[in-house]
Short mmCIF file of C-alpha atoms in Angstrom, two decimals:
data_model
loop_
_atom_site.label_atom_id
_atom_site.label_comp_id
_atom_site.label_asym_id
_atom_site.label_seq_id
_atom_site.Cartn_x
_atom_site.Cartn_y
_atom_site.Cartn_z
CA MET A 619 -62.24 -2.96 11.24
CA ASN A 620 -62.15 -4.53 7.82
CA ASP A 621 -59.06 -3.42 5.87
CA ARG A 622 -61.04 -3.07 2.63
CA VAL A 623 -63.10 -0.14 3.95
CA GLN A 624 -59.96 1.79 4.90
CA VAL A 625 -61.51 3.50 7.96
CA ARG A 626 -58.71 3.47 10.53
CA ASP A 627 -60.30 5.30 13.45
CA LEU A 628 -63.92 5.65 14.55
CA ALA A 629 -64.85 7.86 17.50
CA LEU A 630 -68.02 7.62 19.57
CA ALA A 631 -69.08 10.96 18.06
CA ASP A 632 -68.73 9.42 14.58
CA ILE A 633 -71.01 6.53 15.52
CA ARG A 634 -73.59 8.98 16.85
CA ARG A 635 -73.42 10.99 13.61
CA ILE A 636 -73.82 7.80 11.55
CA TYR A 637 -76.97 6.79 13.42
CA ALA A 638 -78.29 10.38 13.29
CA GLY A 639 -78.01 10.23 9.50
CA GLU A 640 -75.33 12.93 9.34
CA ILE A 641 -72.69 10.54 7.95
CA ARG A 642 -73.85 8.13 5.25
CA ASN A 643 -70.67 7.11 3.43
CA ARG A 644 -67.36 5.67 4.66
CA ARG A 645 -65.61 8.26 2.48
CA GLU A 646 -66.69 10.89 5.06
CA LEU A 647 -64.58 9.02 7.64
CA GLY A 648 -61.49 8.68 5.44
CA GLY A 649 -62.47 5.31 4.00
CA SER A 650 -63.65 3.86 0.72
CA ASP A 651 -66.59 5.33 -1.20
CA LEU A 652 -69.13 2.91 0.28
CA GLU A 653 -72.52 3.53 1.86
CA ILE A 654 -72.78 2.73 5.57
CA PRO A 655 -75.69 0.33 6.19
CA LEU A 656 -77.40 0.76 9.55
CA VAL A 657 -77.93 -2.49 11.38
CA SER A 658 -80.00 -2.72 14.53
CA ARG A 659 -81.70 -5.20 16.83
CA GLY A 660 -85.47 -5.33 17.39
CA ALA A 661 -87.09 -2.54 19.42
CA ASP A 662 -87.65 -4.89 22.36
CA SER A 663 -84.01 -6.04 22.44
CA GLY A 664 -82.01 -5.28 25.59
CA THR A 665 -78.90 -4.94 23.41
CA ARG A 666 -80.58 -2.24 21.32
CA GLN A 667 -81.86 -0.40 24.39
CA MET A 668 -78.37 -0.41 25.93
CA PHE A 669 -76.81 0.78 22.64
CA GLN A 670 -79.31 3.62 22.44
CA ARG A 671 -78.71 4.75 26.02
CA ARG A 672 -74.94 4.32 26.23
CA VAL A 673 -73.79 5.00 22.68
CA LEU A 674 -76.46 7.18 21.11
CA ASP A 675 -77.31 8.90 24.40
CA HIS A 676 -81.05 8.79 23.69
CA ASP A 677 -83.93 6.36 23.29
CA GLU A 678 -84.51 6.04 19.55
CA PRO A 679 -82.04 6.13 16.61
CA ALA A 680 -82.82 8.04 13.43
CA ARG A 681 -85.03 6.20 10.99
CA ARG A 682 -83.11 5.81 7.77
CA ARG A 683 -83.86 3.47 4.90
CA GLY A 684 -86.03 1.11 6.90
CA CYS A 685 -84.00 1.23 10.09
CA GLY A 686 -85.68 2.08 13.38
CA SER A 687 -88.79 0.27 14.51
CA ALA A 688 -88.45 -2.31 11.73
CA ALA A 689 -84.99 -3.50 12.71
CA ARG A 690 -82.63 -5.25 10.35
CA THR A 691 -81.04 -8.15 12.15
CA GLU A 692 -79.50 -10.14 9.29
CA ARG A 693 -75.90 -9.59 8.29
CA PRO A 694 -75.35 -7.25 5.35
CA THR A 695 -74.53 -9.00 2.10
CA THR A 696 -71.69 -6.61 1.34
CA PRO A 697 -68.03 -7.61 1.13
CA TRP A 698 -67.15 -5.00 3.77
CA GLY A 699 -69.88 -5.86 6.32
CA PRO A 700 -69.52 -7.54 9.72
CA GLY A 701 -67.96 -10.96 9.49
CA SER A 702 -66.25 -10.37 6.15
CA ARG A 703 -62.63 -11.30 5.82
#
């Protein structure tokens, strides 16, 4: 995890709650007061299908702020997103 978000531990249940829309801010996980952007692959992606079955334990994640069938595949432009240092 990125040190700037200050989330030290993330359980599978937390990830499920994030994608269900129950957790929307890193503050709810003990981190910084930053919104959690949902990032997903296209609906026809094998990676997305595997994530849905094995992590989310169902076929379709919650639709939140444009996430769901219209997948967001680019990297977030936030300093705390994937690939930031």
